[in-house]
């Protein structure tokens, strides 16, 4: 199947979802244990009453006024990026079809990001008739470049930021080594799949492997495709830096814009680690690590909690607006095979 073609419903029916495996109880417990452990360490060092006092001073309405426009902007570009990738690698779909399901998955992402990614792939599988694993491959392709979007801006931050103190000098030196390795890894991935496109033997080895279907988009993607996705996603990070900069100012914390550009990606990367619930705990620890010199630790923890919960609330509100439409469409898609077999 070539990109941009939609297979028949019979093809889609044969392409069932992979069998789900039960997640061990210990693995389900890891995020909860991680969240409790991280907050226990934080509040062991910082009295919880100081954090509560700092939280009471958060300008809630002003935070909503800053983060709601950012959430709307993020949702619009996030949906545009998914639409471009799906149209380019999977099937012809419209932005108006992608937006409701992408926005509604923000609600599920509050619980588990992987479930939200799987939900998007399932919708594409049923709506466009493409392979579930091929659709998931496109979602994972975007997820990879979301990580490298953070590396991109943090790398720029390393280039222009002047470290203050021995600790920051050492940290920036370590970051330079890490970023060289990260960009070398991405270059290696792109080179490997470029070779696979030209070598029938390597391509067959990749496609027939256990992860072959999950690598479908990566095999098709060319360097320009990587750049297009980065270009679509880049404004969302710049907007996040602007939103955080003004929200910090509203709360009385002054952090230079370049420092935010350098370390905020690392905060987001720490928050994405699958060892906590709803990105809580890891995000607060990262804020303390990188920005505790700009305000009292209690105020930094309070801001990070308030900003994160406000952004999550804004995303949830947007998701809830689109959730009824997405639910109706998913229900209709699930009913299609039954109705078509009844008419047959």
Short mmCIF file of N, CA, C and O in Angstrom, two decimals, residues 139-232:
data_model
loop_
_atom_site.label_atom_id
_atom_site.label_comp_id
_atom_site.label_asym_id
_atom_site.label_seq_id
_atom_site.Cartn_x
_atom_site.Cartn_y
_atom_site.Cartn_z
N UNK A 139 2.94 7.52 15.08
CA UNK A 139 2.84 8.19 16.38
C UNK A 139 4.19 8.18 17.08
O UNK A 139 4.61 9.18 17.68
N UNK A 140 4.91 7.04 17.01
CA UNK A 140 6.22 6.94 17.65
C UNK A 140 7.26 7.80 16.93
O UNK A 140 8.19 8.32 17.57
N UNK A 141 7.11 7.95 15.63
CA UNK A 141 8.01 8.82 14.87
C UNK A 141 7.89 10.26 15.38
O UNK A 141 8.91 10.94 15.59
N UNK A 142 6.67 10.70 15.60
CA UNK A 142 6.46 12.04 16.14
C UNK A 142 7.02 12.14 17.56
O UNK A 142 7.66 13.13 17.92
N UNK A 143 6.81 11.09 18.36
CA UNK A 143 7.29 11.10 19.75
C UNK A 143 8.81 11.22 19.80
O UNK A 143 9.37 11.94 20.64
N UNK A 144 9.50 10.52 18.89
CA UNK A 144 10.96 10.62 18.84
C UNK A 144 11.40 12.04 18.54
O UNK A 144 12.31 12.59 19.20
N UNK A 145 10.76 12.67 17.57
CA UNK A 145 11.16 14.02 17.18
C UNK A 145 10.71 15.06 18.22
O UNK A 145 11.30 16.14 18.28
N UNK A 146 9.71 14.74 19.02
CA UNK A 146 9.37 15.63 20.13
C UNK A 146 10.53 15.68 21.14
O UNK A 146 10.85 16.73 21.69
N UNK A 147 11.15 14.52 21.35
CA UNK A 147 12.33 14.48 22.23
C UNK A 147 13.48 15.28 21.63
O UNK A 147 14.13 16.08 22.31
N UNK A 148 13.70 15.10 20.33
CA UNK A 148 14.81 15.81 19.69
C UNK A 148 14.52 17.28 19.50
O UNK A 148 15.46 18.08 19.39
N UNK A 149 13.25 17.66 19.50
CA UNK A 149 12.93 19.08 19.52
C UNK A 149 13.48 19.72 20.80
O UNK A 149 14.04 20.82 20.78
N UNK A 150 13.33 19.00 21.91
CA UNK A 150 13.86 19.49 23.18
C UNK A 150 15.38 19.54 23.16
O UNK A 150 15.99 20.50 23.64
N UNK A 151 15.99 18.51 22.60
CA UNK A 151 17.45 18.52 22.46
C UNK A 151 17.91 19.70 21.61
O UNK A 151 18.94 20.32 21.89
N UNK A 152 17.15 20.01 20.55
CA UNK A 152 17.52 21.09 19.63
C UNK A 152 17.62 22.42 20.38
O UNK A 152 18.64 23.11 20.29
N UNK A 153 16.58 22.77 21.12
CA UNK A 153 16.58 24.06 21.79
C UNK A 153 17.53 24.10 22.97
O UNK A 153 18.13 25.13 23.26
N UNK A 154 17.68 22.97 23.66
CA UNK A 154 18.64 22.94 24.75
C UNK A 154 20.07 23.03 24.22
O UNK A 154 20.94 23.63 24.86
N UNK A 155 20.30 22.46 23.05
CA UNK A 155 21.62 22.59 22.42
C UNK A 155 21.91 24.05 22.08
O UNK A 155 23.03 24.54 22.30
N UNK A 156 20.90 24.74 21.55
CA UNK A 156 21.07 26.17 21.28
C UNK A 156 21.32 26.94 22.57
O UNK A 156 22.12 27.88 22.61
N UNK A 157 20.65 26.51 23.64
CA UNK A 157 20.87 27.14 24.93
C UNK A 157 22.28 26.96 25.43
O UNK A 157 22.89 27.90 25.96
N UNK A 158 22.83 25.77 25.25
CA UNK A 158 24.22 25.50 25.65
C UNK A 158 25.17 26.42 24.90
O UNK A 158 26.18 26.90 25.45
N UNK A 159 24.87 26.67 23.64
CA UNK A 159 25.76 27.50 22.80
C UNK A 159 25.77 28.95 23.26
O UNK A 159 26.81 29.62 23.20
N UNK A 160 24.63 29.46 23.74
CA UNK A 160 24.53 30.89 24.04
C UNK A 160 24.50 31.22 25.54
O UNK A 160 24.60 32.38 25.90
N UNK A 161 24.36 30.21 26.38
CA UNK A 161 24.26 30.47 27.82
C UNK A 161 25.65 30.51 28.45
O UNK A 161 26.51 29.68 28.17
N UNK A 162 25.86 31.49 29.31
CA UNK A 162 27.12 31.61 30.04
C UNK A 162 26.93 31.02 31.43
O UNK A 162 26.18 31.58 32.25
N UNK A 163 27.60 29.90 31.75
CA UNK A 163 27.40 29.26 33.06
C UNK A 163 27.85 30.17 34.20
O UNK A 163 28.79 30.95 34.07
N UNK A 164 27.16 30.03 35.33
CA UNK A 164 27.48 30.80 36.53
C UNK A 164 27.84 29.82 37.63
O UNK A 164 27.01 29.02 38.06
N UNK A 165 29.10 29.86 38.08
CA UNK A 165 29.53 28.96 39.14
C UNK A 165 30.09 27.66 38.60
O UNK A 165 29.84 27.26 37.46
N UNK A 166 30.88 26.99 39.46
CA UNK A 166 31.55 25.74 39.05
C UNK A 166 30.55 24.64 38.72
O UNK A 166 30.77 23.85 37.79
N UNK A 167 29.45 24.56 39.48
CA UNK A 167 28.47 23.49 39.25
C UNK A 167 27.86 23.60 37.86
O UNK A 167 27.73 22.59 37.15
N UNK A 168 27.48 24.81 37.46
CA UNK A 168 26.89 24.98 36.13
C UNK A 168 27.91 24.76 35.02
O UNK A 168 27.57 24.23 33.96
N UNK A 169 29.16 25.16 35.26
CA UNK A 169 30.21 24.91 34.26
C UNK A 169 30.35 23.42 34.01
O UNK A 169 30.42 22.96 32.85
N UNK A 170 30.37 22.62 35.09
CA UNK A 170 30.48 21.17 34.94
C UNK A 170 29.24 20.59 34.27
O UNK A 170 29.33 19.69 33.41
N UNK A 171 28.05 21.10 34.66
CA UNK A 171 26.82 20.59 34.08
C UNK A 171 26.74 20.86 32.58
O UNK A 171 26.37 19.98 31.79
N UNK A 172 27.09 22.08 32.17
CA UNK A 172 27.07 22.43 30.75
C UNK A 172 28.08 21.59 29.97
O UNK A 172 27.81 21.15 28.84
N UNK A 173 29.24 21.31 30.58
CA UNK A 173 30.24 20.46 29.92
C UNK A 173 29.70 19.05 29.70
O UNK A 173 29.90 18.45 28.64
N UNK A 174 28.99 18.52 30.71
CA UNK A 174 28.37 17.19 30.57
C UNK A 174 27.29 17.22 29.50
O UNK A 174 27.18 16.29 28.67
N UNK A 175 26.48 18.29 29.49
CA UNK A 175 25.42 18.39 28.50
C UNK A 175 25.97 18.39 27.08
O UNK A 175 25.38 17.80 26.17
N UNK A 176 27.09 19.05 26.88
CA UNK A 176 27.68 19.09 25.53
C UNK A 176 28.04 17.68 25.06
O UNK A 176 27.79 17.33 23.90
N UNK A 177 28.59 16.88 25.95
CA UNK A 177 28.93 15.50 25.59
C UNK A 177 27.66 14.69 25.31
O UNK A 177 27.59 13.94 24.32
N UNK A 178 26.65 14.87 26.16
CA UNK A 178 25.39 14.14 25.98
C UNK A 178 24.73 14.51 24.66
O UNK A 178 24.23 13.64 23.93
N UNK A 179 24.74 15.80 24.33
CA UNK A 179 24.08 16.24 23.11
C UNK A 179 24.81 15.77 21.86
O UNK A 179 24.18 15.42 20.86
N UNK A 180 26.13 15.74 21.92
CA UNK A 180 26.89 15.20 20.78
C UNK A 180 26.49 13.73 20.55
O UNK A 180 26.26 13.30 19.41
N UNK A 181 26.39 12.97 21.65
CA UNK A 181 26.01 11.56 21.53
C UNK A 181 24.57 11.42 21.03
O UNK A 181 24.27 10.55 20.19
N UNK A 182 23.68 12.29 21.51
CA UNK A 182 22.26 12.21 21.10
C UNK A 182 22.10 12.52 19.62
O UNK A 182 21.37 11.81 18.90
N UNK A 183 22.77 13.57 19.15
CA UNK A 183 22.66 13.92 17.74
C UNK A 183 23.34 12.88 16.85
O UNK A 183 22.88 12.60 15.73
N UNK A 184 24.42 12.27 17.36
CA UNK A 184 25.07 11.19 16.61
C UNK A 184 24.13 9.99 16.49
O UNK A 184 24.09 9.32 15.45
N UNK A 185 23.37 9.72 17.56
CA UNK A 185 22.41 8.62 17.53
C UNK A 185 21.33 8.88 16.49
O UNK A 185 20.97 7.98 15.71
N UNK A 186 20.79 10.09 16.46
CA UNK A 186 19.76 10.41 15.46
C UNK A 186 20.33 10.30 14.04
O UNK A 186 19.67 9.75 13.15
N UNK A 187 21.54 10.79 13.85
CA UNK A 187 22.17 10.67 12.54
C UNK A 187 22.34 9.20 12.16
O UNK A 187 22.11 8.80 11.01
N UNK A 188 22.71 8.38 13.15
CA UNK A 188 22.86 6.94 12.89
C UNK A 188 21.54 6.30 12.50
O UNK A 188 21.49 5.45 11.59
N UNK A 189 20.45 6.69 13.17
CA UNK A 189 19.12 6.16 12.84
C UNK A 189 18.75 6.53 11.40
O UNK A 189 18.29 5.68 10.62
N UNK A 190 18.95 7.79 11.04
CA UNK A 190 18.59 8.25 9.70
C UNK A 190 19.45 7.56 8.64
O UNK A 190 18.94 7.16 7.58
N UNK A 191 20.73 7.39 8.91
CA UNK A 191 21.63 6.74 7.95
C UNK A 191 21.26 5.27 7.79
O UNK A 191 21.23 4.74 6.66
N UNK A 192 20.94 4.60 8.91
CA UNK A 192 20.58 3.17 8.83
C UNK A 192 19.35 2.96 7.96
O UNK A 192 19.34 2.09 7.08
N UNK A 193 18.30 3.78 8.18
CA UNK A 193 17.08 3.59 7.40
C UNK A 193 17.25 4.07 5.96
O UNK A 193 16.57 3.57 5.06
N UNK A 194 18.15 5.02 5.73
CA UNK A 194 18.46 5.41 4.35
C UNK A 194 19.11 4.25 3.61
O UNK A 194 18.81 3.98 2.43
N UNK A 195 20.01 3.55 4.30
CA UNK A 195 20.65 2.36 3.70
C UNK A 195 19.61 1.27 3.47
O UNK A 195 19.62 0.59 2.43
N UNK A 196 18.68 1.11 4.43
CA UNK A 196 17.64 0.08 4.30
C UNK A 196 16.75 0.34 3.09
O UNK A 196 16.29 -0.61 2.44
N UNK A 197 16.50 1.62 2.78
CA UNK A 197 15.67 1.93 1.61
C UNK A 197 16.35 1.53 0.31
O UNK A 197 15.68 1.24 -0.69
N UNK A 198 17.68 1.53 0.32
CA UNK A 198 18.43 1.24 -0.91
C UNK A 198 18.85 -0.23 -1.02
O UNK A 198 19.19 -0.68 -2.10
N UNK A 199 18.84 -0.92 0.09
CA UNK A 199 19.27 -2.32 0.10
C UNK A 199 18.06 -3.22 0.35
O UNK A 199 17.48 -3.19 1.44
N UNK A 200 17.71 -4.02 -0.64
CA UNK A 200 16.56 -4.93 -0.50
C UNK A 200 16.80 -5.93 0.63
O UNK A 200 15.86 -6.27 1.37
N UNK A 201 18.04 -6.38 0.79
CA UNK A 201 18.34 -7.38 1.82
C UNK A 201 18.12 -6.80 3.22
O UNK A 201 17.45 -7.41 4.06
N UNK A 202 18.64 -5.59 3.47
CA UNK A 202 18.48 -4.97 4.79
C UNK A 202 17.03 -4.60 5.03
O UNK A 202 16.49 -4.78 6.13
N UNK A 203 16.37 -4.08 3.99
CA UNK A 203 14.96 -3.70 4.14
C UNK A 203 14.11 -4.91 4.48
O UNK A 203 13.24 -4.85 5.35
N UNK A 204 14.32 -6.03 3.80
CA UNK A 204 13.57 -7.24 4.10
C UNK A 204 13.84 -7.71 5.52
O UNK A 204 12.94 -8.17 6.22
N UNK A 205 15.11 -7.60 5.95
CA UNK A 205 15.47 -8.00 7.31
C UNK A 205 14.73 -7.15 8.35
O UNK A 205 14.24 -7.66 9.35
N UNK A 206 14.64 -5.84 8.08
CA UNK A 206 13.94 -4.95 9.01
C UNK A 206 12.44 -5.22 8.99
O UNK A 206 11.80 -5.36 10.04
N UNK A 207 11.86 -5.28 7.79
CA UNK A 207 10.41 -5.42 7.67
C UNK A 207 9.91 -6.76 8.17
O UNK A 207 8.78 -6.86 8.66
N UNK A 208 10.73 -7.81 8.05
CA UNK A 208 10.31 -9.13 8.48
C UNK A 208 10.68 -9.43 9.93
O UNK A 208 10.38 -10.52 10.43
N UNK A 209 11.33 -8.49 10.59
CA UNK A 209 11.68 -8.66 11.99
C UNK A 209 10.48 -8.47 12.89
O UNK A 209 9.38 -8.10 12.45
N UNK A 210 10.67 -8.71 14.18
CA UNK A 210 9.57 -8.64 15.14
C UNK A 210 9.00 -7.22 15.22
O UNK A 210 7.82 -7.03 15.48
N UNK A 211 9.87 -6.22 15.03
CA UNK A 211 9.42 -4.83 15.11
C UNK A 211 9.23 -4.20 13.74
O UNK A 211 9.17 -2.98 13.62
N UNK A 212 9.13 -5.02 12.71
CA UNK A 212 9.06 -4.52 11.35
C UNK A 212 7.93 -3.53 11.11
O UNK A 212 8.14 -2.45 10.56
N UNK A 213 6.71 -3.88 11.55
CA UNK A 213 5.57 -2.99 11.33
C UNK A 213 5.72 -1.69 12.10
O UNK A 213 5.29 -0.63 11.64
N UNK A 214 6.35 -1.75 13.27
CA UNK A 214 6.53 -0.54 14.07
C UNK A 214 7.57 0.40 13.47
O UNK A 214 7.65 1.56 13.86
N UNK A 215 8.35 -0.10 12.53
CA UNK A 215 9.39 0.71 11.90
C UNK A 215 8.98 1.18 10.50
O UNK A 215 9.81 1.75 9.78
N UNK A 216 7.72 0.96 10.13
CA UNK A 216 7.27 1.28 8.77
C UNK A 216 7.50 2.75 8.42
O UNK A 216 8.00 3.08 7.34
N UNK A 217 7.11 3.65 9.32
CA UNK A 217 7.27 5.08 9.04
C UNK A 217 8.74 5.47 9.00
O UNK A 217 9.15 6.30 8.18
N UNK A 218 9.54 4.88 9.87
CA UNK A 218 10.97 5.21 9.91
C UNK A 218 11.67 4.78 8.62
O UNK A 218 12.59 5.47 8.16
N UNK A 219 11.23 3.67 8.04
CA UNK A 219 11.82 3.23 6.78
C UNK A 219 11.48 4.21 5.66
O UNK A 219 12.31 4.53 4.81
N UNK A 220 10.25 4.72 5.65
CA UNK A 220 9.82 5.64 4.60
C UNK A 220 10.38 7.05 4.77
O UNK A 220 10.59 7.76 3.79
N UNK A 221 10.61 7.46 6.03
CA UNK A 221 10.96 8.85 6.31
C UNK A 221 12.34 9.21 5.77
O UNK A 221 13.31 8.49 5.98
N UNK A 222 12.40 10.34 5.09
CA UNK A 222 13.66 10.87 4.57
C UNK A 222 14.08 12.07 5.41
O UNK A 222 13.28 12.58 6.21
N UNK A 223 15.32 12.51 5.29
CA UNK A 223 15.79 13.64 6.13
C UNK A 223 14.87 14.85 6.10
O UNK A 223 14.64 15.48 7.14
N UNK A 224 14.29 15.16 4.93
CA UNK A 224 13.39 16.31 4.85
C UNK A 224 12.15 16.11 5.72
O UNK A 224 11.63 17.07 6.30
N UNK A 225 11.69 14.87 5.82
CA UNK A 225 10.52 14.58 6.66
C UNK A 225 10.82 14.86 8.13
O UNK A 225 9.97 15.38 8.86
N UNK A 226 12.02 14.50 8.57
CA UNK A 226 12.43 14.81 9.95
C UNK A 226 12.41 16.32 10.17
O UNK A 226 11.93 16.80 11.20
N UNK A 227 12.93 17.06 9.21
CA UNK A 227 12.99 18.52 9.34
C UNK A 227 11.60 19.14 9.35
O UNK A 227 11.34 20.10 10.09
N UNK A 228 10.69 18.60 8.54
CA UNK A 228 9.32 19.14 8.49
C UNK A 228 8.64 18.97 9.84
O UNK A 228 8.02 19.90 10.37
N UNK A 229 8.75 17.77 10.42
CA UNK A 229 8.11 17.53 11.72
C UNK A 229 8.73 18.42 12.79
O UNK A 229 8.01 19.01 13.62
N UNK A 230 10.05 18.56 12.79
CA UNK A 230 10.69 19.46 13.76
C UNK A 230 10.22 20.90 13.56
O UNK A 230 10.00 21.62 14.54
N UNK A 231 10.05 21.31 12.31
CA UNK A 231 9.62 22.68 12.03
C UNK A 231 8.19 22.92 12.50
O UNK A 231 7.86 24.01 12.99
N UNK A 232 7.32 21.90 12.38
CA UNK A 232 5.94 22.05 12.84
C UNK A 232 5.89 22.08 14.36
O UNK A 232 5.13 22.86 14.95
#
